[in-house]
Coordinates of C-alpha atoms in Angstrom, one line a residue:
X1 CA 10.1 -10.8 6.9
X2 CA 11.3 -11.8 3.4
X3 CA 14.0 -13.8 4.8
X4 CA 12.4 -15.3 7.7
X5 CA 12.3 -18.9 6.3
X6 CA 16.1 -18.4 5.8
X7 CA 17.0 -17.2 9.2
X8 CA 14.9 -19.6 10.7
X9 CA 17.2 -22.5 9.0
X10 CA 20.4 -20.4 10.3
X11 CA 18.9 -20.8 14.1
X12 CA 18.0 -24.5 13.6
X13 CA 21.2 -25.6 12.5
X14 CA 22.9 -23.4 15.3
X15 CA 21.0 -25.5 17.8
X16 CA 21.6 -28.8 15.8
X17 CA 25.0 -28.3 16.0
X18 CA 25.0 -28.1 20.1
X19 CA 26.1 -24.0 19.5
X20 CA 24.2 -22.6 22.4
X21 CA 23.2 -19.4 21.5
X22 CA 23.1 -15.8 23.3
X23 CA 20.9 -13.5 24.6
X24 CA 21.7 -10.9 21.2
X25 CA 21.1 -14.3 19.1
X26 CA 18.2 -15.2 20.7
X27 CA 16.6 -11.5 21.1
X28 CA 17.2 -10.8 17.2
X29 CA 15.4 -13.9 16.0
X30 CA 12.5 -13.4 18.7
X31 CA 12.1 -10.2 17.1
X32 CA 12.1 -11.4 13.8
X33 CA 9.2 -13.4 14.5
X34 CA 6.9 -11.1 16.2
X35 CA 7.3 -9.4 13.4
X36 CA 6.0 -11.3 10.5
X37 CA 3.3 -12.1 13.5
X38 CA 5.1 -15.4 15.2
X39 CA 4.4 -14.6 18.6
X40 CA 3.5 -17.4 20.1
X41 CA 6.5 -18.9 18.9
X42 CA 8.6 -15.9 19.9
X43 CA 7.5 -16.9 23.5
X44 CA 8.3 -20.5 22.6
X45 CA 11.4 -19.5 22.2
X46 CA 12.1 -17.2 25.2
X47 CA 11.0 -19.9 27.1
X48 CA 14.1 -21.8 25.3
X49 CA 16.7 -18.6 26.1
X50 CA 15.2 -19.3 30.0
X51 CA 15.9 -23.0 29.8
X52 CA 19.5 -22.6 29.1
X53 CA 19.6 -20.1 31.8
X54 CA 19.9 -16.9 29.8
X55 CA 18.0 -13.6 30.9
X56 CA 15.8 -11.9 28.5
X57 CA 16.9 -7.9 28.4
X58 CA 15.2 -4.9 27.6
X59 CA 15.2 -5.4 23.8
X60 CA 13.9 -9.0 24.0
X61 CA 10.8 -7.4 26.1
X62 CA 10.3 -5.1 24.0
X63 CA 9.9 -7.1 20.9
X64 CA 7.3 -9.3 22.4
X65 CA 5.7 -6.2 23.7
X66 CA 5.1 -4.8 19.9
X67 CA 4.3 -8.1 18.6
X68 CA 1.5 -9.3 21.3
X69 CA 0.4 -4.9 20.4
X70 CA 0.7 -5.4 17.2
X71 CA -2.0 -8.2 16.5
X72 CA -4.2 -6.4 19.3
X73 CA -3.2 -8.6 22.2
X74 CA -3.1 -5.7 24.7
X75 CA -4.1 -7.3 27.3
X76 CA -1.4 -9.7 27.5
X77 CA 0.6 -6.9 26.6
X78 CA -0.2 -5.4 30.1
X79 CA 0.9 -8.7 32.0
X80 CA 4.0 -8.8 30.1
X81 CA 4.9 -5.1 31.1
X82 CA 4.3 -6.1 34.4
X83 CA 6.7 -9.3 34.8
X84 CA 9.1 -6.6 32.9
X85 CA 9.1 -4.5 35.7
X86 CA 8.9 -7.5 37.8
X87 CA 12.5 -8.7 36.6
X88 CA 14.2 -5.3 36.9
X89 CA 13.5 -3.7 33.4
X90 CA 11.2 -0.7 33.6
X91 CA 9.3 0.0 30.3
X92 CA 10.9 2.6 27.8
X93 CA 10.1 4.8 25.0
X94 CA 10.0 2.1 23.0
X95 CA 7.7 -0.1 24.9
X96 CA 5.3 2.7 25.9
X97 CA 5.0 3.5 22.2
X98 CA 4.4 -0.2 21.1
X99 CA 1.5 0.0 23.8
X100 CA 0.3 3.2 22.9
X101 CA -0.1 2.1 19.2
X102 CA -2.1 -1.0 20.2
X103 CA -4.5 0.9 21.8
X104 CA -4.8 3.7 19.6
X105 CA -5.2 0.4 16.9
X106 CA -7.8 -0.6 18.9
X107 CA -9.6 2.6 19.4
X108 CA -9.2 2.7 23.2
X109 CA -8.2 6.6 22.9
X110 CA -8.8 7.3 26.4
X111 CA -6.3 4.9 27.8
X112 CA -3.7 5.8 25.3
X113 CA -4.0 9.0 26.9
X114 CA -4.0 8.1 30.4
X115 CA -0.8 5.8 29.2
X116 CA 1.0 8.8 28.0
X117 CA 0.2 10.4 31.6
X118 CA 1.7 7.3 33.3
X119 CA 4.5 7.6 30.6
X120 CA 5.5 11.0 32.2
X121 CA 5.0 10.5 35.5
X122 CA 7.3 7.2 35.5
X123 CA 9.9 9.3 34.2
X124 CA 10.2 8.5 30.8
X125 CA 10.3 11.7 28.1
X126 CA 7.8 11.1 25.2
X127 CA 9.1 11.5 21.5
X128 CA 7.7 12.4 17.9
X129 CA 6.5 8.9 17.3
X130 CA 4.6 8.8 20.6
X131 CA 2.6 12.1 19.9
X132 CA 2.3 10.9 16.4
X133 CA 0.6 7.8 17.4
X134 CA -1.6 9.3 19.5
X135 CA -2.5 12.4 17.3
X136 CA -2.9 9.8 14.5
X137 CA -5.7 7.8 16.7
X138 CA -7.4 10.7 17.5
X139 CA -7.7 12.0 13.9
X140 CA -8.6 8.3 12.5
X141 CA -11.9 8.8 14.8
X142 CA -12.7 12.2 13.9
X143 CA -11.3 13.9 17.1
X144 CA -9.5 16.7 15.6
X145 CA -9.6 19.2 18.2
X146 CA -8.3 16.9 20.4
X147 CA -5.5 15.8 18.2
X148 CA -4.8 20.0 17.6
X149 CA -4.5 20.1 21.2
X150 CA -1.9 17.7 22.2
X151 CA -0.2 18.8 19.2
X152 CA 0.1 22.4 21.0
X153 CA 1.3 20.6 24.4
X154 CA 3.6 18.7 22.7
X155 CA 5.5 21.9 21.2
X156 CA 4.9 23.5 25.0
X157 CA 7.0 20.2 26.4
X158 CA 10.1 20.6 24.0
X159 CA 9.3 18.4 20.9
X160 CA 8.7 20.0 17.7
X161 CA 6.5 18.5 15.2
X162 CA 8.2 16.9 12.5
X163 CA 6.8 16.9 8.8
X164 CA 5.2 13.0 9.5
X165 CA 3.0 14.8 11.9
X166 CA 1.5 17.7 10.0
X167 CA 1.2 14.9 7.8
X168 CA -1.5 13.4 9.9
X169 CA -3.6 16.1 9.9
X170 CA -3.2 16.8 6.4
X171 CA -4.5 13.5 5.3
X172 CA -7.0 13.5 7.5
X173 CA -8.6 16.6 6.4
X174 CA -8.3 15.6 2.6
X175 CA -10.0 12.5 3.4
X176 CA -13.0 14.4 4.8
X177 CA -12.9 16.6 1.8
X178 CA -11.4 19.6 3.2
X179 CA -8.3 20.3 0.8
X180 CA -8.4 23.9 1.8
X181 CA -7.9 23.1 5.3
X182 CA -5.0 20.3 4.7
X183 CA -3.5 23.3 2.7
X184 CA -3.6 25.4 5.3
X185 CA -2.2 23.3 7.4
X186 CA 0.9 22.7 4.9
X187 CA 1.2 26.7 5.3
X188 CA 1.2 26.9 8.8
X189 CA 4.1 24.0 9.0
X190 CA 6.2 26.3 6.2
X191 CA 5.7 29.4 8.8
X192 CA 6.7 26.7 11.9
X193 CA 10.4 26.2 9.4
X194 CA 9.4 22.7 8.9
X195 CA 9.8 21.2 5.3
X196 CA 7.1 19.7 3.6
X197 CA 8.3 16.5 2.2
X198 CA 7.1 14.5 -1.2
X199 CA 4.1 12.5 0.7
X200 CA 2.4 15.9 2.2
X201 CA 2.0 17.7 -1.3
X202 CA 1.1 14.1 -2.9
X203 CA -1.6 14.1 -0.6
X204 CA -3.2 17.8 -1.0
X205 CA -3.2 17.5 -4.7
X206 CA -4.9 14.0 -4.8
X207 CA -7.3 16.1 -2.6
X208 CA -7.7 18.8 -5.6
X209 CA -8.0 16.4 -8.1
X210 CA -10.9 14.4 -6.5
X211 CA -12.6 17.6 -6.0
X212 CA -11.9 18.0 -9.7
X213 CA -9.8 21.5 -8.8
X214 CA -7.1 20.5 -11.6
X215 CA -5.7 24.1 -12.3
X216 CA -4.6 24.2 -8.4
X217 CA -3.5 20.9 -8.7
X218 CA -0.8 21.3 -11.1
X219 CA -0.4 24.7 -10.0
X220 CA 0.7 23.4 -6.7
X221 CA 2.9 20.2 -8.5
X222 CA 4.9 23.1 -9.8
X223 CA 4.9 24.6 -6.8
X224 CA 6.6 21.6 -5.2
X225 CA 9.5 21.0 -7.9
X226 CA 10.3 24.8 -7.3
X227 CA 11.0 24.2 -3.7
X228 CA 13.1 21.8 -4.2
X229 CA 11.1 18.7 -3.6
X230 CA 11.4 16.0 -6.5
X231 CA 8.4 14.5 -7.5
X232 CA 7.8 10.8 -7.1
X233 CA 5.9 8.1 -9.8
X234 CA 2.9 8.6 -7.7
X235 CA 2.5 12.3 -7.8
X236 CA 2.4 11.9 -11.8
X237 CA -0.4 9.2 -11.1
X238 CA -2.3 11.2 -8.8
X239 CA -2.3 13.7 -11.5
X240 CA -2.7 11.7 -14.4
X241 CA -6.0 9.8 -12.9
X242 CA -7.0 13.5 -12.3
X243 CA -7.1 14.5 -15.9
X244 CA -8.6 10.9 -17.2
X245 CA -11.9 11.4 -14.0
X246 CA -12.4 14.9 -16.0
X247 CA -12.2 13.2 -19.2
X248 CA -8.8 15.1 -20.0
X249 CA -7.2 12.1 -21.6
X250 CA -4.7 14.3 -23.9
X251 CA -3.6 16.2 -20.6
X252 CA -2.6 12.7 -18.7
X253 CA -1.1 11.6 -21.9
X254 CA 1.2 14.7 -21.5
X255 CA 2.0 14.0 -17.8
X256 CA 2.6 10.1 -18.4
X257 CA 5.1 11.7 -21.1
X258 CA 6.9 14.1 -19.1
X259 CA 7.1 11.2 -16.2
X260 CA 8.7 8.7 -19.0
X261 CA 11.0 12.3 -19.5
X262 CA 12.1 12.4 -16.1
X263 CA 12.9 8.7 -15.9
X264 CA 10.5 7.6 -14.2
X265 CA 8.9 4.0 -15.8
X266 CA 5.2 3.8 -15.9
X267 CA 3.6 0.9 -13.8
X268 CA 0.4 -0.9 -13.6
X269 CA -1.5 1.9 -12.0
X270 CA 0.0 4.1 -14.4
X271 CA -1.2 2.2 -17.6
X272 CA -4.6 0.8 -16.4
X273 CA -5.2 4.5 -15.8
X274 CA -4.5 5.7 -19.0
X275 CA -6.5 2.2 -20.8
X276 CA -9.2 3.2 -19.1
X277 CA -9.6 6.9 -19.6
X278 CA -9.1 6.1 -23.7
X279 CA -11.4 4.0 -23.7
X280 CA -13.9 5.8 -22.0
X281 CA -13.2 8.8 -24.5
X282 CA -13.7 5.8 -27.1
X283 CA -10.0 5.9 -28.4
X284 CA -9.7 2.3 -28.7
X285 CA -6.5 2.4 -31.1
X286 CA -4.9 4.6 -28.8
X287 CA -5.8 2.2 -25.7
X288 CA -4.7 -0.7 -27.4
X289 CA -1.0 0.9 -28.2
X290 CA -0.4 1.5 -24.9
X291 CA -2.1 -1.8 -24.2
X292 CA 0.6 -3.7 -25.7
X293 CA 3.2 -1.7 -24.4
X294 CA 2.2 -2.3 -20.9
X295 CA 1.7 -6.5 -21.5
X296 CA 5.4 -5.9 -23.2
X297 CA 6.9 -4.2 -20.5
X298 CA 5.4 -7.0 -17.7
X299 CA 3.2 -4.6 -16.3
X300 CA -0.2 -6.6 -16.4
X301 CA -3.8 -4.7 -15.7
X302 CA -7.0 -6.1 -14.6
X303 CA -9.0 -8.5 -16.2
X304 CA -11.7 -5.9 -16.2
X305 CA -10.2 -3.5 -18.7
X306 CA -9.0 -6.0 -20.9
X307 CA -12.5 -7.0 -20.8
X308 CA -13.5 -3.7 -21.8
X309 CA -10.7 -2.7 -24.3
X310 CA -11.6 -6.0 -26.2
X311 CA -15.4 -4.6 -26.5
X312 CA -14.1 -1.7 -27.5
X313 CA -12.3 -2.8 -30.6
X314 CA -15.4 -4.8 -31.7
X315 CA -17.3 -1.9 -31.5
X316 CA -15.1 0.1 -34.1
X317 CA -14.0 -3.6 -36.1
X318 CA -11.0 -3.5 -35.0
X319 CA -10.9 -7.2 -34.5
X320 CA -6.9 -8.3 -36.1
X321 CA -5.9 -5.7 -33.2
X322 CA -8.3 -7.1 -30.4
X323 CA -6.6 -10.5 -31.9
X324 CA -3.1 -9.4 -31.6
X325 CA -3.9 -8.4 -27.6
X326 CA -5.4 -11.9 -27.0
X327 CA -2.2 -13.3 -28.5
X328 CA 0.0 -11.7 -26.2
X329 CA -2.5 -12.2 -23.2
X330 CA -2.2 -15.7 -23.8
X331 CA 1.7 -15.9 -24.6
X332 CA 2.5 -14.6 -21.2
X333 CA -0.2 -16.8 -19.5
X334 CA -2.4 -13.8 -18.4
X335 CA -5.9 -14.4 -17.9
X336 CA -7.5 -17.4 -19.4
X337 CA -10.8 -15.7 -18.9
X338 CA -10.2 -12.8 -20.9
X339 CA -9.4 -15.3 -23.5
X340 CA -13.3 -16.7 -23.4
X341 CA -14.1 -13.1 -23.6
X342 CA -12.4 -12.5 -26.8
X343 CA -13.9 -15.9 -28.2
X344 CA -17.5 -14.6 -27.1
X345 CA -17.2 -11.7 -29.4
X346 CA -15.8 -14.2 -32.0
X347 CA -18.8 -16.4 -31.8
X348 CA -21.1 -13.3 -32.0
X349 CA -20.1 -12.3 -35.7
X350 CA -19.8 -15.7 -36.6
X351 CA -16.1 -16.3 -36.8
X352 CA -16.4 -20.1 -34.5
X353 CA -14.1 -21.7 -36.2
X354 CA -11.4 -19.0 -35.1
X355 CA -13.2 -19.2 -31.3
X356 CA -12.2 -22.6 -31.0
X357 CA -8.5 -22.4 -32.4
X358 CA -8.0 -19.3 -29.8
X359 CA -9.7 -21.5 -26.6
X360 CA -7.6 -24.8 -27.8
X361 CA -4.0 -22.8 -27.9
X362 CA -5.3 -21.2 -24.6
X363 CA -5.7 -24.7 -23.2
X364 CA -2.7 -26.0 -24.2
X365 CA -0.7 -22.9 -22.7
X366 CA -2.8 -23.5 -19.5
X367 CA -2.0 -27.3 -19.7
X368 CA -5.7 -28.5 -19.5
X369 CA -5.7 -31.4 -21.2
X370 CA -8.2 -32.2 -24.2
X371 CA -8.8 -35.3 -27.0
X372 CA -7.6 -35.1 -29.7
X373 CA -10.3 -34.2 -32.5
X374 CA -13.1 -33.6 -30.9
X375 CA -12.1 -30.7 -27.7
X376 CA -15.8 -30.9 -26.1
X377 CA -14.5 -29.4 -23.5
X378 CA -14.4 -26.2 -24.9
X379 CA -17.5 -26.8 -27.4
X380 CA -19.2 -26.8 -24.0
X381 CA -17.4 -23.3 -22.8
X382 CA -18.1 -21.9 -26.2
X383 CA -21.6 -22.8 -26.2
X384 CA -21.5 -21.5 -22.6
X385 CA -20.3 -18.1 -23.7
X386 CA -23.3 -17.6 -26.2

């Protein structure tokens, strides 16, 4: 999708240069644009491969089956199954499993199921992702009996479960709160001699940490480095946002440290995280270290918390620090309105002449331009501020 605009360019100039292209160019570009959502224009352009009197095959289908499936048009979907069949090409795994992810998109659970009847009747054998798709569905609207079921036929037809599907149900019962249940779950799939991979033990200890069960949740992080599953930057984050909702900043401190020790860099999430939770526990000096490490390192955070760091060095005086931040905000052309902030609290203990030499450098960097002498412009701001 990155490289459409490029690829695009490559196909013109193909045509421009009276190259007639074949069915493999043509299918590989209509796929590419159904999938950064083109689809009308995919058509367009099978309508093009029929002009010069090529014939769209099985792969070409199927990419305009995902794409019309995957921005919900299922019913055109349908009619384009049918002039599939129509032409010879009868719909396979892959094409049932676009349609099936459509309609399970769309909620329409009990023609997803009726499809994967059809599916098996026509004589086409299901795989992981179809049950996946369907189990997923049925989980997303609370039907998990349902999904527990056709996870049980599946196994009775020859597929086994793979880890992405325990996954399902995993997250699905840590979203409703039951961590227990997800853990279970992570047991049974041990027993089954399927591995539990980095996403399924992220999940159950985000779980534990929202229900504020930190002691299990490391317990278990520990659990999954002994098995032999390497954590990622997100499991440190899960558990370092953990620690800072429990108001254990010293903890998450630790676990950003032992992420930095494992080489993992911290990101955006990682520091906004750990601002926050210092400043909550009113360690301003602390917040604003790690502050400027995080503007240094090109990892900006939210507006927001600089808002609320800034307050927080007023409130302890620390105003040459809560200057240097601004400085460094404004340097790297990061948000203009944390600037007015910062001059607010300036005007509020009297230091305007310093509020108006921080708003004009922060016009300048911005390039708004002001007269010479007399910047009303930002009198008026300033005033506004007040």
């Amino acid at each position: 999708a990155g490289r459409y605009e490029e690829a695009r360019e490559l196909f013109d100039d193909i045509l421009a240069r009276g190259c007639r292209p074949d069915v493999v160019a043509y299918t590989s570009f209509i796929s590419g644009l159904c999938r950064v959502g083109n689809v009308d224009e995919g058509f367009a352009l099978r309508d093009k491969m029929l002009e010069d009197g090529l014939v769209p095959n099985l792969v070409t289908y199927n990419s305009l089956v995902a794409g019309l499936c995957r921005i919900g048009r299922i019913h055109d979907a349908d009619i384009l199954l049918s002039e599939m069949e129509k032409n010879g090409f009868y719909p396979d795994v892959c094409s049932y499993n676009s349609l099936l992810h459509g309609l399970c998109k769309a909620r329409k659970l009990n023609r997803a199921l009726n499809t994967l009847d059809e599916m098996i009747k026509a004589g086409c054998t299901p795989d992981v992702v179809t049950y996946n798709t369907i189990i997923s569905g049925l989980c997303t609207v609370g039907k998990m009996n349902y999904a527990d079921r056709l996870m049980k036929t599946m196994i009775v037809r020859g597929i086994e479960p793979h880890a992405s599907t325990y996954n399902i149900f995993i997250r699905e019962f840590c979203r409703k709160g039951h961590v227990d249940r997800a853990w279970f779950m992570m047991d049974v799939m041990m027993q089954k001699g399927c591995t539990p991979i980095v996403v399924s033990y992220n999940t159950i200890i985000d779980g534990l940490c929202k229900a504020r069960r930190m002691q299990e949740a490391q317990q278990l992080f520990s659990q999954m480095v002994e098995r032999g599953c390497q954590p990622n930057p997100y499991s440190y984050n899960i558990l370092i946002n953990g620690f800072c909702k429990i108001g254990d900043v010293s903890k998450a401190m630790e676990v950003q440290k032992e992420m930095t020790d494992k080489g993992f860099c911290p990101c955006s999430v990682t520091y906004a995280t750990l601002v926050h939770g210092l400043c909550m526990a009113k360690r301003f000096q602390q917040a604003f270290e790690l502050c400027t490490k995080s503007v240094e390192a090109g990892c900006p955070l939210r507006n927001q918390l600089y808002r609320k760091l800034i307050d927080g060095l007023f409130e302890v005086n620390m105003i040459v620090s809560s200057s240097e931040l601004v400085q460094m905000i404004i340097n790297r052309g990061y948000a203009p309105d944390v600037v007015m902030h910062y001059a607010n609290h300036l005007w509020k203990v009297g230091r305007v002449g310093e509020a108006l030499e921080v708003l004009r450098e922060n016009a300048l960097k911005q390039g708004i331009s002001h007269r010479s002498g007399a910047p009303v412009e930002l009198d008026v701001k300033l005033q506004s501020c007040a």
